[in-house]
mmCIF file of C-alpha atoms and ligand atoms in Angstrom:
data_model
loop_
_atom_site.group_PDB
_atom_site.id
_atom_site.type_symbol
_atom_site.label_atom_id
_atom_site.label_comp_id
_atom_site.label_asym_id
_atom_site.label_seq_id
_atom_site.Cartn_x
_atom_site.Cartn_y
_atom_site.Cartn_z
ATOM 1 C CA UNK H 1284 -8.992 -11.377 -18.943
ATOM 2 C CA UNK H 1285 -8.321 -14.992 -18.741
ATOM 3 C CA UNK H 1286 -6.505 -15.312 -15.714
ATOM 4 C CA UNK H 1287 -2.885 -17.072 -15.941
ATOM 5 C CA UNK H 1288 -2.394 -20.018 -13.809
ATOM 6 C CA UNK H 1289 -0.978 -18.790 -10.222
ATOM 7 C CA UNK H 1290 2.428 -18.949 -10.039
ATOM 8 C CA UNK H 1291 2.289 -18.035 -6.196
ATOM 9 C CA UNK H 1292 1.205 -20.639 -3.999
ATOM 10 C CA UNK H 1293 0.072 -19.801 -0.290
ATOM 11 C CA UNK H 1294 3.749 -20.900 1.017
ATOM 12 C CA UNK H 1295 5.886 -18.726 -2.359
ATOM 13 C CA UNK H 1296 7.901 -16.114 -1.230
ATOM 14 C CA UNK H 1297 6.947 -12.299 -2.551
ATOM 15 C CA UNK H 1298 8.516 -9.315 -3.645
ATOM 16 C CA UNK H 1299 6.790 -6.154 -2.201
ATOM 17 C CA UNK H 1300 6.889 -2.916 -3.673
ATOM 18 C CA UNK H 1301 6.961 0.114 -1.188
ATOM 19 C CA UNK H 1302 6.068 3.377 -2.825
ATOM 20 C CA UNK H 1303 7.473 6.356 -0.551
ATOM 21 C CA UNK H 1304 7.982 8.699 -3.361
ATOM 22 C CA UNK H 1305 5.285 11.121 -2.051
ATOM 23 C CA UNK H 1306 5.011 14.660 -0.980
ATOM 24 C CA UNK H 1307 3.022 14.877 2.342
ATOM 25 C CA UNK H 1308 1.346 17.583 1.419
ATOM 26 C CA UNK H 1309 -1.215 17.007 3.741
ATOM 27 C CA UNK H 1310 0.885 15.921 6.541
ATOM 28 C CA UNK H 1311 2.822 19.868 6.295
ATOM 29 C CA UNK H 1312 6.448 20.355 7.503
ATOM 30 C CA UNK H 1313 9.852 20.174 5.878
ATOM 31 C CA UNK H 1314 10.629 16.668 6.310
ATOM 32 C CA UNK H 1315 8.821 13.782 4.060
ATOM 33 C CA UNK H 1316 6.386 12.114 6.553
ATOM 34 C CA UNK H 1317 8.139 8.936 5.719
ATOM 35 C CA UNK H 1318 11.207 9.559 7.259
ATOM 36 C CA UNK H 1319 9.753 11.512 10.598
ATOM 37 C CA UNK H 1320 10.328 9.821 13.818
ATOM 38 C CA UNK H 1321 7.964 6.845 14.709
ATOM 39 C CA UNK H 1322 8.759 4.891 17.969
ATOM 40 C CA UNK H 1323 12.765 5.944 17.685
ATOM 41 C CA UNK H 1324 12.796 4.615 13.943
ATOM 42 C CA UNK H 1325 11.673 6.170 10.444
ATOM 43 C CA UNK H 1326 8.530 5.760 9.864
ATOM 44 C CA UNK H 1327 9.506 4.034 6.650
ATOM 45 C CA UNK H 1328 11.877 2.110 8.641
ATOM 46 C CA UNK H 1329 8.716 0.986 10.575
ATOM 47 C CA UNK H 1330 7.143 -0.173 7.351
ATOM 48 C CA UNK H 1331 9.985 -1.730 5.755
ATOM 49 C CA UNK H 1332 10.496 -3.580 9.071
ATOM 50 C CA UNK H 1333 7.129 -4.946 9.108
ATOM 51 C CA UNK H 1334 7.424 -6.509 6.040
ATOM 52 C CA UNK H 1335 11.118 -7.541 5.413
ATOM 53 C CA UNK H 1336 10.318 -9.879 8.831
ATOM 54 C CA UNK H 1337 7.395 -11.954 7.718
ATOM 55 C CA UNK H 1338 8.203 -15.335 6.047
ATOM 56 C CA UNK H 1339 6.582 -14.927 2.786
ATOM 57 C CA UNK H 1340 8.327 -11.276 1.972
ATOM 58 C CA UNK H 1341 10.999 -12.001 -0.612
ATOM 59 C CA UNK H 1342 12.448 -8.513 -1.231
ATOM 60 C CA UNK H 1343 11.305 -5.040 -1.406
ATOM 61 C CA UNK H 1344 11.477 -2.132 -3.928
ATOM 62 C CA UNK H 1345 11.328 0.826 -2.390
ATOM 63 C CA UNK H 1346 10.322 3.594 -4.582
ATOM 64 C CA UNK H 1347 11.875 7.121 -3.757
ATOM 65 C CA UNK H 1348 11.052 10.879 -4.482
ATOM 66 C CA UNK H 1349 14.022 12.220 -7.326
ATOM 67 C CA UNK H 1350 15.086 14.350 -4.637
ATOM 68 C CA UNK H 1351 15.474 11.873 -1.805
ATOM 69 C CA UNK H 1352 18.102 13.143 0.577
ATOM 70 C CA UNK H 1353 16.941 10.891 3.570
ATOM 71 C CA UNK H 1354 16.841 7.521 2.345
ATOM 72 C CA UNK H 1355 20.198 5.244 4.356
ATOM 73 C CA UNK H 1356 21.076 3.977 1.731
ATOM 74 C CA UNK H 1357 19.793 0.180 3.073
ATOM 75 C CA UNK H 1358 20.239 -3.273 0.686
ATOM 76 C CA UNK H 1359 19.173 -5.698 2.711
ATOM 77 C CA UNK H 1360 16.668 -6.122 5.927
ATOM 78 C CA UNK H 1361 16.298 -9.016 8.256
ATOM 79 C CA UNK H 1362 18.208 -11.060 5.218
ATOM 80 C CA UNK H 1363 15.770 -9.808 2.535
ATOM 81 C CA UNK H 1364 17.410 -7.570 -0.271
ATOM 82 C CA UNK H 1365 16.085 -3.889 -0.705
ATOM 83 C CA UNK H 1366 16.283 -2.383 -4.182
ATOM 84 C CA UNK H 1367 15.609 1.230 -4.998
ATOM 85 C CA UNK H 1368 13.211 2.807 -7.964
ATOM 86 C CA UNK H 1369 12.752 6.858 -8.352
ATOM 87 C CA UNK H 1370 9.121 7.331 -8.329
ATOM 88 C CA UNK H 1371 6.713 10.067 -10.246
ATOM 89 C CA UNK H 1372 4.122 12.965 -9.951
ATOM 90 C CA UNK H 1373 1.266 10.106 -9.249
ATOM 91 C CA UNK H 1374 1.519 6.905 -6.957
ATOM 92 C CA UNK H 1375 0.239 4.966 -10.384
ATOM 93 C CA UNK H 1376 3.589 6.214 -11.377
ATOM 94 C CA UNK H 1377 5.917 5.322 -8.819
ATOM 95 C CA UNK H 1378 4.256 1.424 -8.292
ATOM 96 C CA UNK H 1379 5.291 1.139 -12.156
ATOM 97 C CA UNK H 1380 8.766 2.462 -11.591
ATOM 98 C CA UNK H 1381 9.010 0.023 -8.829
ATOM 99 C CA UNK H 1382 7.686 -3.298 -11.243
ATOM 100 C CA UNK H 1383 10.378 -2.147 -14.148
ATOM 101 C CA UNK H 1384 12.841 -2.740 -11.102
ATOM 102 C CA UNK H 1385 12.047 -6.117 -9.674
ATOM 103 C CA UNK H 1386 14.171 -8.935 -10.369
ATOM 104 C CA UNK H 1387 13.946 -11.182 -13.655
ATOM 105 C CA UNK H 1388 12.668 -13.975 -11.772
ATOM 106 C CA UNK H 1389 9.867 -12.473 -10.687
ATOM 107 C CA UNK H 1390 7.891 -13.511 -13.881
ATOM 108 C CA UNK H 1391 5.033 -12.043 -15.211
ATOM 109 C CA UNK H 1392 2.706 -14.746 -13.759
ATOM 110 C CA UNK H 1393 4.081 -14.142 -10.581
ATOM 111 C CA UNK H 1394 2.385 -12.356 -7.570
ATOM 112 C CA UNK H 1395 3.819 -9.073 -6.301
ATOM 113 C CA UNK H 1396 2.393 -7.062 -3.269
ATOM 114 C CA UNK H 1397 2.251 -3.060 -3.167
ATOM 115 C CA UNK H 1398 2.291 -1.910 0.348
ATOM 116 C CA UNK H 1399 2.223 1.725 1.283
ATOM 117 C CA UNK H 1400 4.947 3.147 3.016
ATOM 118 C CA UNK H 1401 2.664 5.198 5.097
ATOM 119 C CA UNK H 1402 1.299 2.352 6.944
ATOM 120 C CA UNK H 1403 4.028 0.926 9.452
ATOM 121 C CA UNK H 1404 1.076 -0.757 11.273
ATOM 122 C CA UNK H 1405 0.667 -4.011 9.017
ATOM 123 C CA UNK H 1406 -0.028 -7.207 11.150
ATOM 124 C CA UNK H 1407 1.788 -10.407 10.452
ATOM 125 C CA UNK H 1408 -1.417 -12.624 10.422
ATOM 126 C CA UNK H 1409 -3.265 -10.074 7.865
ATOM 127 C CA UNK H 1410 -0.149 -10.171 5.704
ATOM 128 C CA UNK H 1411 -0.562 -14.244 5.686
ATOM 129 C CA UNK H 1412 -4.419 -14.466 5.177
ATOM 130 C CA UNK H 1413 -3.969 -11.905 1.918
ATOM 131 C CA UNK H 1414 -1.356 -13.787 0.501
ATOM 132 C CA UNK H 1415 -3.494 -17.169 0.922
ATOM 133 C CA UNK H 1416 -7.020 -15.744 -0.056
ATOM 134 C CA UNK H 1417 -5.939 -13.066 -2.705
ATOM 135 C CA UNK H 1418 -3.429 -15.663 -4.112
ATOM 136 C CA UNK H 1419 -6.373 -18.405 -5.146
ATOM 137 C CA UNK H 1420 -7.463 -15.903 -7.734
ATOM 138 C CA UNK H 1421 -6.988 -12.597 -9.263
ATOM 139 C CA UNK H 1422 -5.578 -10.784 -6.469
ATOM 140 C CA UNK H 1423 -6.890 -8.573 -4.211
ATOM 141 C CA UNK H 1424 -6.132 -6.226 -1.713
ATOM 142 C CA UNK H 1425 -6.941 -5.699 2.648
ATOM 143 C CA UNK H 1426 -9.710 -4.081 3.565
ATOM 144 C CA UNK H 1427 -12.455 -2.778 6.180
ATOM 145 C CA UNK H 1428 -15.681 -2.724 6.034
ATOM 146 C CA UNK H 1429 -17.336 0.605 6.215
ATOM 147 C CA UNK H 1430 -18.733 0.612 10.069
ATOM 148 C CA UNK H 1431 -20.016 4.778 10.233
ATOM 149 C CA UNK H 1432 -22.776 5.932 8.922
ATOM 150 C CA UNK H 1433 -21.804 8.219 5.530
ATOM 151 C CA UNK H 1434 -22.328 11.704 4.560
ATOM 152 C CA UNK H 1435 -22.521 13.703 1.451
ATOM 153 C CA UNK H 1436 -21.796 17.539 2.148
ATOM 154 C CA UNK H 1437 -22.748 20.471 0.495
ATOM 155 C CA UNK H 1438 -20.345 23.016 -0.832
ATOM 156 C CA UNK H 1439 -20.646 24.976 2.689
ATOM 157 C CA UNK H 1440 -20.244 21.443 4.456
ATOM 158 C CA UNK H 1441 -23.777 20.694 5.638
ATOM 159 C CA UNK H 1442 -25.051 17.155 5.024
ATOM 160 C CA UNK H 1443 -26.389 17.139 2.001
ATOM 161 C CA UNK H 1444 -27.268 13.309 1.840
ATOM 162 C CA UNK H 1445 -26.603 9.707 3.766
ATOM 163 C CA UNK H 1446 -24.835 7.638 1.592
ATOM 164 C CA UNK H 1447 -26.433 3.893 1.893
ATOM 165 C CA UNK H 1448 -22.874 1.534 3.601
ATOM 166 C CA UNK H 1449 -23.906 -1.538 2.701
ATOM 167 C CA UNK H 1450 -21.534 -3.366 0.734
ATOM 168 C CA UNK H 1451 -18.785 -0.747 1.352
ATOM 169 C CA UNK H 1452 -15.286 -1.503 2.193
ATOM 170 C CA UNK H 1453 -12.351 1.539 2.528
ATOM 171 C CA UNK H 1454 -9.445 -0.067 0.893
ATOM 172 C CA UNK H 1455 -6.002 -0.594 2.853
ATOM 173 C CA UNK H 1456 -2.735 -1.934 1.361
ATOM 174 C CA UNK H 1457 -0.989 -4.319 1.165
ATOM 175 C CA UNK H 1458 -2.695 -5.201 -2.526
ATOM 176 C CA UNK H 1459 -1.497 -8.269 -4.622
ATOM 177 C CA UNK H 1460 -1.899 -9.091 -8.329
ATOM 178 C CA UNK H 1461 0.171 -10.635 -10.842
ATOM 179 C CA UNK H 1462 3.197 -8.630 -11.756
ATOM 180 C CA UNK H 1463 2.089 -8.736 -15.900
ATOM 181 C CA UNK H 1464 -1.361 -7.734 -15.195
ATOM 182 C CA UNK H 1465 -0.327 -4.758 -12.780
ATOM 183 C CA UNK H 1466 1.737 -3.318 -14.833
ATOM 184 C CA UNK H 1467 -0.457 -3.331 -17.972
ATOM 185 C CA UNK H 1468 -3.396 -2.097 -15.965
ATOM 186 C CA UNK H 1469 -1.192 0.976 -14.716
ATOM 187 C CA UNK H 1470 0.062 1.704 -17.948
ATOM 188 C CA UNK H 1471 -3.204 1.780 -19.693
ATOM 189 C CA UNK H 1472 -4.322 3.536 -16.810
ATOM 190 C CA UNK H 1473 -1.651 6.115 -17.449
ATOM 191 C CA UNK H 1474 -2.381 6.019 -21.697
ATOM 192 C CA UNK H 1475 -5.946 6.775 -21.379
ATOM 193 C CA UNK H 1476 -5.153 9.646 -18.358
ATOM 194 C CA UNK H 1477 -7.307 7.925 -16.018
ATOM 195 C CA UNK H 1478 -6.297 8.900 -12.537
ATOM 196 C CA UNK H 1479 -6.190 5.614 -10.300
ATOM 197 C CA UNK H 1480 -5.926 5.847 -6.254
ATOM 198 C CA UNK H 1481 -5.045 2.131 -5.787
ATOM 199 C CA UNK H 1482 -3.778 -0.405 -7.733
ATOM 200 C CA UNK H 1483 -6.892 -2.181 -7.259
ATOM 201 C CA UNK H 1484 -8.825 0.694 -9.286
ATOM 202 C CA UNK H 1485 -6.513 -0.184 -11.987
ATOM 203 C CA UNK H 1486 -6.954 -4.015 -11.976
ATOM 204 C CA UNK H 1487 -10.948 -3.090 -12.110
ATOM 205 C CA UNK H 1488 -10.543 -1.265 -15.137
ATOM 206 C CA UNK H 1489 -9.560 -4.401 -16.614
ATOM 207 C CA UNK H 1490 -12.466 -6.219 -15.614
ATOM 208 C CA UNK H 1491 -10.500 -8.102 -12.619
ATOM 209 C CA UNK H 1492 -12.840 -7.908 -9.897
ATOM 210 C CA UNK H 1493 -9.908 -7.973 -7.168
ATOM 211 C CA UNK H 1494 -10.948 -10.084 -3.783
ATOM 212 C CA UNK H 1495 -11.405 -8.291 -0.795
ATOM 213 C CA UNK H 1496 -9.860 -9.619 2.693
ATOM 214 C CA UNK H 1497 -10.927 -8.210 5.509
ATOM 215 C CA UNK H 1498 -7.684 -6.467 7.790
ATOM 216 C CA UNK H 1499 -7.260 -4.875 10.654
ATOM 217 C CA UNK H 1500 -8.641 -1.529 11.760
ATOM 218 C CA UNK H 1501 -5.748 -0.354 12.829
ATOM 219 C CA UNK H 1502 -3.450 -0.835 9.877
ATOM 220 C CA UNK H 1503 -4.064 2.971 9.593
ATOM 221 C CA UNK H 1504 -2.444 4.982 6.739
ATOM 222 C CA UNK H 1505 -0.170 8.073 8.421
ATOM 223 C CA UNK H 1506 -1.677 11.031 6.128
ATOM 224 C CA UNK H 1507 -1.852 13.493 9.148
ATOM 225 C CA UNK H 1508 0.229 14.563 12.512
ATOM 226 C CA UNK H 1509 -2.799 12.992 14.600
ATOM 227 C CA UNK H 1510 -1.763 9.810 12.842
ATOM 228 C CA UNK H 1511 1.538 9.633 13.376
ATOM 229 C CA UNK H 1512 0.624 10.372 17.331
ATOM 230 C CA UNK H 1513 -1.604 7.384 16.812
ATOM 231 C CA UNK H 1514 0.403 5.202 14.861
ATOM 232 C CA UNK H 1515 3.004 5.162 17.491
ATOM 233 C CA UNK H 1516 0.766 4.306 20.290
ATOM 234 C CA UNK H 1517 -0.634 1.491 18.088
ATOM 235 C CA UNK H 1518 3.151 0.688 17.774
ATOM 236 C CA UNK H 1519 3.955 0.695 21.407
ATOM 237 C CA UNK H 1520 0.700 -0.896 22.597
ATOM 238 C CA UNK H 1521 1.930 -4.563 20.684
HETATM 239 N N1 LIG B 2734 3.669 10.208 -6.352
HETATM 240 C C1 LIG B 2734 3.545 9.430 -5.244
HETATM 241 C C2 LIG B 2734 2.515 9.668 -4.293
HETATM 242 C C3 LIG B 2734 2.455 8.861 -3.168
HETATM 243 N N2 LIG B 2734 3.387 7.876 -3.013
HETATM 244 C C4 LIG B 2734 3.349 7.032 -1.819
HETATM 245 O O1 LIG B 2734 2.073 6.413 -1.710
HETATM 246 C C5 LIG B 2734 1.768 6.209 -0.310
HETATM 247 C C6 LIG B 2734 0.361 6.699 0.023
HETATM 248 O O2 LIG B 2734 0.278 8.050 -0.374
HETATM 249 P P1 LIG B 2734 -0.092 9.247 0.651
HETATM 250 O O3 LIG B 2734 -0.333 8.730 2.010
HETATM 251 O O4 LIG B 2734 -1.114 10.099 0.001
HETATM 252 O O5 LIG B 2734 1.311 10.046 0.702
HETATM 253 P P2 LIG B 2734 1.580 11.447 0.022
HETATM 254 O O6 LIG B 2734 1.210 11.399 -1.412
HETATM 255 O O7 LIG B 2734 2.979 11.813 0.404
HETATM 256 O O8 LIG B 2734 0.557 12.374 0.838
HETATM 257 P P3 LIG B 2734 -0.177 13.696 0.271
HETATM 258 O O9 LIG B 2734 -1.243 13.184 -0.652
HETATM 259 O O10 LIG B 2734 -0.721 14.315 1.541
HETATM 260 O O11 LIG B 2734 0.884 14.521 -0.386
HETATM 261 C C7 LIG B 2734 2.827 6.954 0.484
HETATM 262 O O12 LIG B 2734 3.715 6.013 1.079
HETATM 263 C C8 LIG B 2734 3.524 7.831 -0.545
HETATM 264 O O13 LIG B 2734 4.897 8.033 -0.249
HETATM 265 C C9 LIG B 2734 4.384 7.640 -3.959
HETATM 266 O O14 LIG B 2734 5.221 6.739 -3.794
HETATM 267 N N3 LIG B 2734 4.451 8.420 -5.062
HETATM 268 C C1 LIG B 2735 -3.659 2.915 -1.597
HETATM 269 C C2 LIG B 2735 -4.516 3.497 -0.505
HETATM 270 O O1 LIG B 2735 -3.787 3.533 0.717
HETATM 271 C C3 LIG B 2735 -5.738 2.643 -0.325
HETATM 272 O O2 LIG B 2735 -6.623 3.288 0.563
HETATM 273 C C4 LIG B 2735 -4.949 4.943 -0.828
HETATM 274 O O3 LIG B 2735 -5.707 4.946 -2.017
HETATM 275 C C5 LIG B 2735 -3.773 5.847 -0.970
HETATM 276 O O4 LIG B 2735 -4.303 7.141 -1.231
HETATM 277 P P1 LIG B 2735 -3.355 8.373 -1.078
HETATM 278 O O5 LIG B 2735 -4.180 9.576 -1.382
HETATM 279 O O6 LIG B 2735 -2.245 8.132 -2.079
HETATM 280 O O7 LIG B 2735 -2.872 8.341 0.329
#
C-alpha cells in the first residue's frame, strides 16, 4: 500500500478513539469494569483523563456498549471535546463505529490513535515518543518486549513446549495509523470474517508492517480484579 504523505507531524494535534463498549466478562460482577472505582474516579474517567491532558490529544470518541446506563454524559475534558459512538459484538467493531464518528476534518490522511479504555495507566512521555516515531511512517502501536520465558500447555495444562522470545513484543495501546487506512483494514477485516485483536493485526493484513515503540511496563490493561488492585497502586504511587 503506497503510503499517503503524513498529514500528522510530531507537534499535530490527534483525535483518540476510546473503545469502552465491552463486556468484562472476565473481570465478573454487575458493573462494566470501566466504570468501577479506580483511585475515587471511573476507571474510564482515569483513562479519558490521561489522555484529554496531554498536548497532542485533540478530542476523543468514546465508544459505548448499546446499553450504557453509566456513561455522565461528558462533552468536553480539560478543554478537549468528547464525542460518543455505540460500539458492537467485537472491539474491530466498536473502533469502526468510533472512525464513522470523528470530525470531518480529521481527513483520511490524517493520524488517529485507538487507546483502550481499560488502561488508565498511559504515561505522558510514551504518549509523545508514539506519536513522533509511529507518525514518520505507517503507524504503529506501544509495546513491550517479551522478558519471561514462554510456555505452550497441553490440554491438561502441563508444558507442552518453550516457545523461542526472541523478537517478541506483547502489544499495548495506544496504536496510531491513518484514519483511511484503519478503517479499510477493519472493514475488510470484518468482510472476509477475520477476527482481529488489535488494530495493528488489521493494518498487517494489509501488508503495513506497523512500527513498534517500546512503552512502559506498567501501562497494564485492567482485564481482572487483581488489576484493578494494581492499577490503582500504580495510580497512587505517581
Ligand atoms: N466489543 C468490544 C469489546 C471490547 N471493547 C473495549 O476494548 C478494550 C479492551 O478490551 P477488554 O479489556 O477485553 O475488555 P472486555 O472486552 O470488556 O473484556 P472481556 O474480554 O473480559 O469481556 C476495553 O476498553 C473494552 O471496553 C469494546 O469497546 N468493544
Ligand atoms: C488491544 C490490546 O489491548 C493489545 O494488547 C488487546 O489486544 C485487547 O485484547 P482484549 O481481549 O480486547 O482485551
Amino acid at each position: 500500500m503506497s503510503a499517503a504523505p503524513p498529514t500528522t507531524t510530531a507537534n499535530s494535534a490527534l483525535w483518540c478513539i476510546v473503545p469502552a463498549a465491552g463486556r468484562s466478562a472476565r473481570f465478573g460482577g454487575e458493573i462494566p469494569k470501566q466504570y468501577l472505582s479506580l483511585a475515587g474516579e471511573s476507571l474510564l474517567l482515569r483513562t479519558l483523563e490521561r489522555l484529554a491532558t496531554h498536548a497532542q490529544i485533540a478530542g476523543l470518541v468514546v465508544v459505548l456498549a448499546a446499553d450504557d446506563r453509566h456513561w455522565p454524559g461528558i462533552n468536553i475534558l480539560h478543554g478537549k471535546p468528547v464525542l460518543t459512538a455505540i460500539g458492537g459484538g467485537e472491539r474491530a467493531d466498536s473502533v469502526l463505529a468510533g472512525l464513522l464518528v470523528l470530525p470531518t476534518d480529521v481527513t483520511s490522511g490524517h493520524f488517529i490513535l485507538v487507546h483502550d479504555a481499560a488502561r488508565p495507566c498511559l504515561r505522558h512521555d510514551d504518549l509523545s515518543r508514539l506519536i513522533a516515531q509511529a507518525g514518520a511512517g505507517d503507524g504503529g502501536l506501544l509495546a513491550c518486549p517479551v522478558r519471561d520465558t514462554l510456555k505452550r500447555a497441553t490440554p491438561d495444562q502441563h508444558v507442552m513446549q518453550t516457545e523461542s522470545r526472541a523478537a517478541l513484543w506483547r502489544a499495548l495501546t495506544p496504536q496510531m495509523f491513518r484514519r483511511g487506512a484503519l478503517s479499510a483494514a477493519l472493514q475488510k477485516a470484518s468482510t472476509e470474517h477475520i477476527a482481529v485483536t488489535d488494530e495493528a493485526m488489521a493494518m498487517e493484513l494489509v501488508g503495513i508492517r506497523p512500527l513498534l515503540v517500546e512503552g512502559s511496563e506498567d501501562n497494564i490493561k485492567v482485564t481482572t480484579p487483581a488489576d484493578l488492585r494494581l492499577a490503582e497502586f500504580l495510580l497512587q504511587r505517581a
